[in-house]
Short mmCIF file of C-alpha atoms in Angstrom, two decimals:
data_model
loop_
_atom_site.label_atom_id
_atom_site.label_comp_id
_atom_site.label_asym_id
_atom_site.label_seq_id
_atom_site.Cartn_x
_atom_site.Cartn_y
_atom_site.Cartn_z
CA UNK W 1 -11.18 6.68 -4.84
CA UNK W 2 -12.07 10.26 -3.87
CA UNK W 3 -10.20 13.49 -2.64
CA UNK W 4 -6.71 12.76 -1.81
CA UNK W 5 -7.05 12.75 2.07
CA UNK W 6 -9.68 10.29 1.87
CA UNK W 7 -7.38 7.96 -0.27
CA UNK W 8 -4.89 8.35 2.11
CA UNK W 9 -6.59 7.49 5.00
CA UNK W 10 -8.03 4.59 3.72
CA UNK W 11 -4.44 3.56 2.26
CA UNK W 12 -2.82 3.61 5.56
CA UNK W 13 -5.66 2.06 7.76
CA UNK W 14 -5.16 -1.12 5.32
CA UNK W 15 -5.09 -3.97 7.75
CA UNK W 16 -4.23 -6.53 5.03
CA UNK W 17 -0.32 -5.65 4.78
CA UNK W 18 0.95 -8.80 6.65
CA UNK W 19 -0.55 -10.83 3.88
CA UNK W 20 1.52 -8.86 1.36
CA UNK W 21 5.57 -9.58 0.34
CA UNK W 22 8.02 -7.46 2.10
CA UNK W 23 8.47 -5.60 -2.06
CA UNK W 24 4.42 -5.64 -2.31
CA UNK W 25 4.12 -3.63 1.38
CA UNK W 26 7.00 -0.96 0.44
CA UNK W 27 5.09 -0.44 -3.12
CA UNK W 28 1.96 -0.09 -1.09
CA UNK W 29 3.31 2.35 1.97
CA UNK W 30 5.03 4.40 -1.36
CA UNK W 31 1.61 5.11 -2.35
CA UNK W 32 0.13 5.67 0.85
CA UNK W 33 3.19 8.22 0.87
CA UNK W 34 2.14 10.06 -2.20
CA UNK W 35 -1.52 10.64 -1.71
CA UNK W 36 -0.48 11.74 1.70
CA UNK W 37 1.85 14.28 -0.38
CA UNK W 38 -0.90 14.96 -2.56
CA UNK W 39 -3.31 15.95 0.32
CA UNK W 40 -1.03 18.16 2.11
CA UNK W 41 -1.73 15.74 5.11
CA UNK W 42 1.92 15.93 6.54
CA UNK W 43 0.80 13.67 9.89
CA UNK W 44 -0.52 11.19 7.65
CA UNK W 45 2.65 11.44 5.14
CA UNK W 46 4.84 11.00 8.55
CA UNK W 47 3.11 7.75 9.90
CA UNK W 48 3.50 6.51 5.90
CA UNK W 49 7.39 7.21 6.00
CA UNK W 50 7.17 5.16 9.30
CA UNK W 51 5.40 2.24 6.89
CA UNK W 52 7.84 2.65 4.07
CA UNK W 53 10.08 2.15 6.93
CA UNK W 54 9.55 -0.57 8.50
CA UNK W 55 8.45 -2.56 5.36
CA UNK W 56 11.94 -1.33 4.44
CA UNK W 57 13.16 -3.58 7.92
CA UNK W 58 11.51 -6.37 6.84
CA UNK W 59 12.98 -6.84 3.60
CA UNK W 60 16.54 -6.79 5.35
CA UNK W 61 17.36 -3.13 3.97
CA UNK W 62 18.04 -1.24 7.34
CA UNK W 63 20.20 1.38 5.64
CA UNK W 64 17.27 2.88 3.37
CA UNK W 65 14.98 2.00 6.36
CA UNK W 66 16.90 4.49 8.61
CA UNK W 67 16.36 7.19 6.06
CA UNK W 68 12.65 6.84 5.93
CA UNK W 69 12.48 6.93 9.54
CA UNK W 70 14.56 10.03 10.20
CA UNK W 71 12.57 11.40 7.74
CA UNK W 72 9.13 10.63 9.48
CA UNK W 73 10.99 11.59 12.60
CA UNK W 74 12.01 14.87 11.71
CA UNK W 75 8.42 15.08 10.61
CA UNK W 76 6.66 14.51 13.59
CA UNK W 77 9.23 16.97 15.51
CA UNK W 78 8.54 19.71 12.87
CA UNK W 79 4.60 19.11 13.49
CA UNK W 80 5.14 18.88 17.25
CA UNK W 81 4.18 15.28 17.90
CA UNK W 82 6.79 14.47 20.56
CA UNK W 83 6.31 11.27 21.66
CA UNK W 84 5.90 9.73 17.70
CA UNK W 85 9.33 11.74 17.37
CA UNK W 86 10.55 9.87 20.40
CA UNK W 87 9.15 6.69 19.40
CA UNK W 88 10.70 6.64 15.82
CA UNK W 89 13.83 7.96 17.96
CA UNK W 90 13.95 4.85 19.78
CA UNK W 91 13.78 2.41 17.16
CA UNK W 92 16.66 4.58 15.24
CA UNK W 93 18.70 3.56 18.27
CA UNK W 94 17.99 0.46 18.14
CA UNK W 95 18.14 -0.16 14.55
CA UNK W 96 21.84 2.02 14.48
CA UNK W 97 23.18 -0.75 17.04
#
């Protein structure tokens, strides 16, 4: 496909995941995941976990769901993205109630 950030990139700006199973979209956003390991791109790895995540939320598994998103939270905080830290924060909260 080419160098790993490319693949990444063009992994997680797939439009076409709302035509795919809740189990097809969490074995796509794992993918996304690792090429974003793969390229050392940890901003793109962090909106993937946020993918995995909420692919996770629509199969009706909030519990693993949660982990991916503290995860990509933690993430974003550790790369200084604030407001993706707070966003992900939010929807913890309101996944936890």
């Amino acid at each position: 496909m080419g160098t790993p950030l490319v693949e990444a990139a063009i992994l997680l700006t797939c439009t076409q995941l709302d035509d795919l199973s809740p189990q097809q979209q969490i074995a796509y956003c794992l993918q996304a995941e690792a090429a974003c390991k793969q390229a050392n791109a940890r901003d793109l790895h962090a909106h993937a976990l946020c993918g995995i995540g909420m692919a996770l939320t629509t199969s009706g598994d909030r519990d693993q769901a949660v982990t991916y998103f503290v995860r990509a939270e933690r993430m974003f905080e550790d790369l200084g993205l604030m407001e993706e830290a707070g966003q992900i924060g939010d929807l913890l909260a309101a996944l936890q109630t």
